[in-house]
Amino acid sequence: MPKEKQVQQLRHIEDKLRKLIQRHTEVQQRLMRAQEQVKQLEGLLDERDEQIKNFQNQENIVKIVDAIAGNASNSTELKLKLNEYIREIDKCIAYLQD
């Protein structure tokens, strides 16, 4: 094989290698961005799960109050007090999460 042809093939291989390295770098960057996005979405999902648990707890408390309370005036007063406690607990949880 003539030397000139070997040099030409070597240059061609070098060009392909540069392109491959550039593509690899781009793919790595995209992967890192995707991983960051996954982490953000997982964080949002955890927050939503926590909110759902809070709402379920509130709903359960209301059901308990309805079952315990005998008359309407006691029931209303008890609900208001429990809702107040729930709001305070939610504030404490929010404060602890920060």
mmCIF file of C-alpha atoms in Angstrom:
data_model
loop_
_atom_site.group_PDB
_atom_site.id
_atom_site.type_symbol
_atom_site.label_atom_id
_atom_site.label_comp_id
_atom_site.label_asym_id
_atom_site.label_seq_id
_atom_site.Cartn_x
_atom_site.Cartn_y
_atom_site.Cartn_z
ATOM 1 C CA MET A 1 0.000 0.000 0.000
ATOM 2 C CA PRO A 2 1.438 3.382 -0.904
ATOM 3 C CA LYS A 3 2.322 5.642 1.975
ATOM 4 C CA GLU A 4 -0.010 8.420 0.784
ATOM 5 C CA LYS A 5 -2.993 6.096 0.881
ATOM 6 C CA GLN A 6 -2.076 4.942 4.385
ATOM 7 C CA VAL A 7 -1.900 8.566 5.573
ATOM 8 C CA GLN A 8 -5.287 9.237 3.983
ATOM 9 C CA GLN A 9 -6.834 6.225 5.718
ATOM 10 C CA LEU A 10 -5.279 7.265 9.012
ATOM 11 C CA ARG A 11 -6.800 10.760 8.661
ATOM 12 C CA HIS A 12 -10.137 9.228 7.836
ATOM 13 C CA ILE A 13 -9.929 7.042 10.965
ATOM 14 C CA GLU A 14 -8.937 10.073 13.059
ATOM 15 C CA ASP A 15 -11.935 12.041 11.751
ATOM 16 C CA LYS A 16 -14.287 9.215 12.596
ATOM 17 C CA LEU A 17 -12.734 8.895 16.041
ATOM 18 C CA ARG A 18 -13.186 12.637 16.705
ATOM 19 C CA LYS A 19 -16.808 12.435 15.650
ATOM 20 C CA LEU A 20 -17.332 9.396 17.850
ATOM 21 C CA ILE A 21 -15.760 11.141 20.854
ATOM 22 C CA GLN A 22 -17.910 14.224 20.262
ATOM 23 C CA ARG A 23 -21.049 12.105 20.006
ATOM 24 C CA HIS A 24 -20.078 10.212 23.169
ATOM 25 C CA THR A 25 -19.668 13.513 25.041
ATOM 26 C CA GLU A 26 -23.054 14.742 23.822
ATOM 27 C CA VAL A 27 -24.743 11.503 24.867
ATOM 28 C CA GLN A 28 -23.124 11.692 28.317
ATOM 29 C CA GLN A 29 -24.420 15.250 28.759
ATOM 30 C CA ARG A 30 -27.915 14.215 27.722
ATOM 31 C CA LEU A 31 -27.767 11.311 30.154
ATOM 32 C CA MET A 32 -26.729 13.611 33.002
ATOM 33 C CA ARG A 33 -29.585 16.005 32.217
ATOM 34 C CA ALA A 34 -32.031 13.106 32.098
ATOM 35 C CA GLN A 35 -30.775 11.802 35.449
ATOM 36 C CA GLU A 36 -31.211 15.247 37.007
ATOM 37 C CA GLN A 37 -34.724 15.446 35.627
ATOM 38 C CA VAL A 38 -35.521 12.002 37.047
ATOM 39 C CA LYS A 39 -34.310 13.141 40.479
ATOM 40 C CA GLN A 40 -36.488 16.255 40.287
ATOM 41 C CA LEU A 41 -39.516 14.227 39.251
ATOM 42 C CA GLU A 42 -38.896 11.709 42.028
ATOM 43 C CA GLY A 43 -38.786 14.607 44.503
ATOM 44 C CA LEU A 44 -42.094 15.922 43.182
ATOM 45 C CA LEU A 45 -43.581 12.459 43.404
ATOM 46 C CA ASP A 46 -42.472 12.139 47.023
ATOM 47 C CA GLU A 47 -44.071 15.515 47.799
ATOM 48 C CA ARG A 48 -47.320 14.451 46.153
ATOM 49 C CA ASP A 49 -47.323 11.170 48.048
ATOM 50 C CA GLU A 50 -46.876 13.068 51.302
ATOM 51 C CA GLN A 51 -49.741 15.412 50.414
ATOM 52 C CA ILE A 52 -51.971 12.448 49.616
ATOM 53 C CA LYS A 53 -51.126 10.862 52.975
ATOM 54 C CA ASN A 54 -51.987 14.125 54.718
ATOM 55 C CA PHE A 55 -55.320 14.344 52.952
ATOM 56 C CA GLN A 56 -56.085 10.713 53.759
ATOM 57 C CA ASN A 57 -55.244 11.320 57.413
ATOM 58 C CA GLN A 58 -57.523 14.340 57.478
ATOM 59 C CA GLU A 59 -60.306 12.341 55.879
ATOM 60 C CA ASN A 60 -59.863 9.521 58.399
ATOM 61 C CA ILE A 61 -59.981 11.967 61.294
ATOM 62 C CA VAL A 62 -63.189 13.490 59.975
ATOM 63 C CA LYS A 63 -64.721 10.017 59.711
ATOM 64 C CA ILE A 64 -63.690 9.242 63.276
ATOM 65 C CA VAL A 65 -65.147 12.521 64.485
ATOM 66 C CA ASP A 66 -68.397 11.797 62.695
ATOM 67 C CA ALA A 67 -68.551 8.364 64.285
ATOM 68 C CA ILE A 68 -67.714 9.617 67.785
ATOM 69 C CA ALA A 69 -69.793 12.771 67.887
ATOM 70 C CA GLY A 70 -73.298 12.175 69.059
ATOM 71 C CA ASN A 71 -75.038 15.437 68.288
ATOM 72 C CA ALA A 72 -74.497 18.141 65.698
ATOM 73 C CA SER A 73 -73.176 20.872 68.004
ATOM 74 C CA ASN A 74 -70.503 18.639 69.552
ATOM 75 C CA SER A 75 -69.606 17.290 66.136
ATOM 76 C CA THR A 76 -69.097 20.760 64.652
ATOM 77 C CA GLU A 77 -67.039 21.956 67.579
ATOM 78 C CA LEU A 78 -64.926 18.810 67.521
ATOM 79 C CA LYS A 79 -64.362 19.085 63.770
ATOM 80 C CA LEU A 80 -63.242 22.696 64.081
ATOM 81 C CA LYS A 81 -60.814 21.847 66.853
ATOM 82 C CA LEU A 82 -59.398 18.858 64.988
ATOM 83 C CA ASN A 83 -59.012 20.898 61.806
ATOM 84 C CA GLU A 84 -57.115 23.481 63.818
ATOM 85 C CA TYR A 85 -54.820 20.761 65.172
ATOM 86 C CA ILE A 86 -54.320 19.338 61.696
ATOM 87 C CA ARG A 87 -53.314 22.746 60.334
ATOM 88 C CA GLU A 88 -50.811 23.161 63.148
ATOM 89 C CA ILE A 89 -49.375 19.695 62.526
ATOM 90 C CA ASP A 90 -49.115 20.444 58.785
ATOM 91 C CA LYS A 91 -47.233 23.659 59.597
ATOM 92 C CA CYS A 92 -44.843 21.732 61.827
ATOM 93 C CA ILE A 93 -44.254 19.108 59.137
ATOM 94 C CA ALA A 94 -43.604 21.820 56.535
ATOM 95 C CA TYR A 95 -41.209 23.552 58.917
ATOM 96 C CA LEU A 96 -39.330 20.308 59.564
ATOM 97 C CA GLN A 97 -39.040 19.566 55.839
ATOM 98 C CA ASP A 98 -37.375 22.922 55.212
#
